[in-house]
mmCIF file of C-alpha atoms in Angstrom:
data_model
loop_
_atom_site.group_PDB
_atom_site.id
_atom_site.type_symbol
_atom_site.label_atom_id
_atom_site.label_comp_id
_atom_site.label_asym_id
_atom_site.label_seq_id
_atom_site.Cartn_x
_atom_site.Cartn_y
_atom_site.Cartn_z
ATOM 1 C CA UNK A 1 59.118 101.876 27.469
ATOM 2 C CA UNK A 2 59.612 98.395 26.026
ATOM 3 C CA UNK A 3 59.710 95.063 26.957
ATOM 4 C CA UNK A 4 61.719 92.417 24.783
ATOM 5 C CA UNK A 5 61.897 88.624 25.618
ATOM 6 C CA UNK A 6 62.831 85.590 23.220
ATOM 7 C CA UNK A 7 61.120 84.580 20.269
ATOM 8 C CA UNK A 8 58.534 81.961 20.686
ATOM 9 C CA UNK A 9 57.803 82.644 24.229
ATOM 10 C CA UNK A 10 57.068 80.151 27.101
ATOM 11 C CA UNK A 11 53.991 80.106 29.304
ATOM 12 C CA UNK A 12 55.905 81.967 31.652
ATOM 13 C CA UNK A 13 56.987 84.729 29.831
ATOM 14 C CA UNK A 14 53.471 85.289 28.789
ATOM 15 C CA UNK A 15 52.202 85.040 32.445
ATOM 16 C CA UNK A 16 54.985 87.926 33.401
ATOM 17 C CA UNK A 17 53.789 90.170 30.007
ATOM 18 C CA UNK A 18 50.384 89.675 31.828
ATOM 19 C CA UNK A 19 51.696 90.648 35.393
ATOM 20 C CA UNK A 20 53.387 93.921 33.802
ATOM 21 C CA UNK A 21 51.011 94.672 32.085
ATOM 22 C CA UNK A 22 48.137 94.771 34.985
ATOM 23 C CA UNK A 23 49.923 95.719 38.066
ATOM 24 C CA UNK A 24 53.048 97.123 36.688
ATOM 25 C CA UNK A 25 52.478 100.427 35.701
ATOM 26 C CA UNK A 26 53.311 102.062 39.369
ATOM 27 C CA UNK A 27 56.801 100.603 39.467
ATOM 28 C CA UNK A 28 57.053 100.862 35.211
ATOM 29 C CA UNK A 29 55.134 103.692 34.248
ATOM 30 C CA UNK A 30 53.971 103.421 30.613
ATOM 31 C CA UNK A 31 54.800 99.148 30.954
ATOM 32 C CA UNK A 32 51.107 98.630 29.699
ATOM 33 C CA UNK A 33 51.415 100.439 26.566
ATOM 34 C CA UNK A 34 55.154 99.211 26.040
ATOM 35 C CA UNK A 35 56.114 97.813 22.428
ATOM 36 C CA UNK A 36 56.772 93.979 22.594
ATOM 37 C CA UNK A 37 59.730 92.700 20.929
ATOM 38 C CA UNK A 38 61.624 89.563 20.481
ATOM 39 C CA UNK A 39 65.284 88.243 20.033
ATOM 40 C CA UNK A 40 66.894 85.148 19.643
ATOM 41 C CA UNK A 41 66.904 82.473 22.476
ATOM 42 C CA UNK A 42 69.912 83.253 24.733
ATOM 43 C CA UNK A 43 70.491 86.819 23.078
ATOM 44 C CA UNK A 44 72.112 89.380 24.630
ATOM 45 C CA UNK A 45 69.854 92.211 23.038
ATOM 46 C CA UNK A 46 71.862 94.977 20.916
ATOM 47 C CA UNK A 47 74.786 94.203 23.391
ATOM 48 C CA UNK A 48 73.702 96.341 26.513
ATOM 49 C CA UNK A 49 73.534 94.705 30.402
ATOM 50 C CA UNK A 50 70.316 94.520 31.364
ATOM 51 C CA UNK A 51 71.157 97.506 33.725
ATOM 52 C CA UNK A 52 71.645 99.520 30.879
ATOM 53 C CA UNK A 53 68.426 98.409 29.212
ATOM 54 C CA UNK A 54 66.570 99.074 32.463
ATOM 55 C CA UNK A 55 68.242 102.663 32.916
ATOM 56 C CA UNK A 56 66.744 103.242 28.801
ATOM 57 C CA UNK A 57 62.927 101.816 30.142
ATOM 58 C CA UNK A 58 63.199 98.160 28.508
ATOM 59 C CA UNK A 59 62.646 95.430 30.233
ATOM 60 C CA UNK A 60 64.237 91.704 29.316
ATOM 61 C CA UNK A 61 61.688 89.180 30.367
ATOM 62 C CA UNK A 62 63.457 85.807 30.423
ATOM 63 C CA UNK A 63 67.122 86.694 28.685
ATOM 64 C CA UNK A 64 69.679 89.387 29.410
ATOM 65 C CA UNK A 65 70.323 87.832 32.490
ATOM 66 C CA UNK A 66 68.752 90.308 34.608
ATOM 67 C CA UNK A 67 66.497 90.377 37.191
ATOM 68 C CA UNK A 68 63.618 88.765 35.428
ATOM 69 C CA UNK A 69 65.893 85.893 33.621
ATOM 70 C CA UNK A 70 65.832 82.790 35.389
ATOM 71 C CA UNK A 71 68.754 81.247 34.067
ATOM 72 C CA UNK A 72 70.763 84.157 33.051
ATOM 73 C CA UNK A 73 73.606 82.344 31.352
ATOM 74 C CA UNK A 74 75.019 85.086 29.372
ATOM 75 C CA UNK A 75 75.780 86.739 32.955
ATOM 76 C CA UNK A 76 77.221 83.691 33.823
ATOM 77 C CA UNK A 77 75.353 83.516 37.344
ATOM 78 C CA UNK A 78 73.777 79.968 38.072
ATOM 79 C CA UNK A 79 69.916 79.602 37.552
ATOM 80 C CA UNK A 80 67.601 81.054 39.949
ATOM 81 C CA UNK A 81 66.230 77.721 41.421
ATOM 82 C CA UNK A 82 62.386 77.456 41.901
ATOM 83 C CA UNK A 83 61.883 80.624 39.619
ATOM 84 C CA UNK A 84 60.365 81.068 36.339
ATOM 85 C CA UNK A 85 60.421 84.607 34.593
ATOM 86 C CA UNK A 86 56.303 84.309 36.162
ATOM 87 C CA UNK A 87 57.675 83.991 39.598
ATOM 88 C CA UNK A 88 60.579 86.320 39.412
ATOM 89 C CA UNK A 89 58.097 89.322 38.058
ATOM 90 C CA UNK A 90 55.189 88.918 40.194
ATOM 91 C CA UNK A 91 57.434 88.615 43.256
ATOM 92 C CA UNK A 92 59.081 92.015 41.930
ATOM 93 C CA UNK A 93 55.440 93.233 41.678
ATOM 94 C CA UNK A 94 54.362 91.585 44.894
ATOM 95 C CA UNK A 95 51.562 89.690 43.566
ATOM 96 C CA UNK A 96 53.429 86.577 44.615
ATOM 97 C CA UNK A 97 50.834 85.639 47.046
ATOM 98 C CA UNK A 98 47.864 87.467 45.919
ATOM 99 C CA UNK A 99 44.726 84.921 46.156
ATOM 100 C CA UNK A 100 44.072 85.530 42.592
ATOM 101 C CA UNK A 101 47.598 84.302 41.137
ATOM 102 C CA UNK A 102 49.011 82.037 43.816
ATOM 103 C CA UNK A 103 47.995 78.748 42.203
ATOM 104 C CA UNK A 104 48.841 80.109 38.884
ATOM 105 C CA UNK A 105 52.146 81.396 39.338
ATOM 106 C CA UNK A 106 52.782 77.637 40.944
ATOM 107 C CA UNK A 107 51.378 76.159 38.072
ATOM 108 C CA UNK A 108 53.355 78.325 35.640
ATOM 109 C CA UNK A 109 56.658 78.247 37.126
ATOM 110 C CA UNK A 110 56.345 73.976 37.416
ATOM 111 C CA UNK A 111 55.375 73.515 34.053
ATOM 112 C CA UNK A 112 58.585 75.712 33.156
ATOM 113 C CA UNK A 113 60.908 74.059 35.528
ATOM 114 C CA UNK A 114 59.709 70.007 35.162
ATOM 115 C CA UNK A 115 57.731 70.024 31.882
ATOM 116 C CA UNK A 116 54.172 69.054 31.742
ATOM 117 C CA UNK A 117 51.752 67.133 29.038
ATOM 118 C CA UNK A 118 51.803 68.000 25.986
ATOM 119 C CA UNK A 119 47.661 69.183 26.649
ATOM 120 C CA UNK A 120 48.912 71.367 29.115
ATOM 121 C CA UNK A 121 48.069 74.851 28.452
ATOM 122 C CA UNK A 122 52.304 76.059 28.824
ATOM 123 C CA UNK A 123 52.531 73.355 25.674
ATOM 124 C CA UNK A 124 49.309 74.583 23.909
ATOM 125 C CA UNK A 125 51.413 78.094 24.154
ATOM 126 C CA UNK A 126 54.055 76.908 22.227
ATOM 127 C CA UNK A 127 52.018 75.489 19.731
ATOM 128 C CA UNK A 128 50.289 78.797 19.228
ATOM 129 C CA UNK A 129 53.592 80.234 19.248
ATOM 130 C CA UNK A 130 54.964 78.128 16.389
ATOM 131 C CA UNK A 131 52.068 78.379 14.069
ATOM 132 C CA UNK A 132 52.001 82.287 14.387
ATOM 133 C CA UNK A 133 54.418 83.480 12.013
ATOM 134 C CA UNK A 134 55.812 86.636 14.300
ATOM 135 C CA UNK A 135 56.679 84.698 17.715
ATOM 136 C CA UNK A 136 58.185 81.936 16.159
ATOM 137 C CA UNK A 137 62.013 81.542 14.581
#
């Protein structure tokens, strides 16, 4: 299993890695141990659909266009309004609504849609992003 998403991810991407990780297993077996990679922004990852990634146990968290990319441009479908790659996976993992995550997945999914200040912690994940050498372009 393996789960690849862009370099330098967003807040929500991270928030989705999170998701998988704890309450994916069941629907992904072997998703919590799964090797972490990253592509360019907008990449279409070594040229496969995301169906054929999926069928081969990767999953494309925000590109590919696939179920878990909210504005799967290479696909050319329109952007999944309201959604973030957060959203999109926990409602795949129905943790949606789950007491726990509600306010956070709201939270998550605004920042990504609307943008937020810059002390806000989807902007301090950038920054983290940038100044570490291996999520960063």
């Amino acid at each position: 299993m393996r789960i690849i998403t862009h370099i330098g991810p967003h807040f929500d991407e991270a928030v989705a890695l999170y998701f998988l990780r704890e309450h994916g297993e069941k629907k992904y077996p072997g998703v919590n141990q799964a090797k972490l990679e990253f592509c360019g922004t907008g990449c279409d990852p070594e040229d496969k659909t995301w169906e054929q990634h999926l069928a081969e146990g990767t999953l494309l968290i925000g590109i590919g266009g696939g179920p878990f990319d909210e504005h799967p441009h290479i696909s050319g479908a329109a952007r999944k309004e309201g959604e973030s790659a957060c959203s999109l996976v926990a409602r795949d993992l129905d943790v949606l609504t789950h007491p726990l995550y509600r306010e956070l997945i709201k939270e998550v999914t605004k920042a990504d849609l609307t943008g937020v200040s810059p002390l806000h912690c989807s902007n301090v994940m950038k920054l983290i992003c940038r100044l570490h050498g291996s999520l960063s372009a």
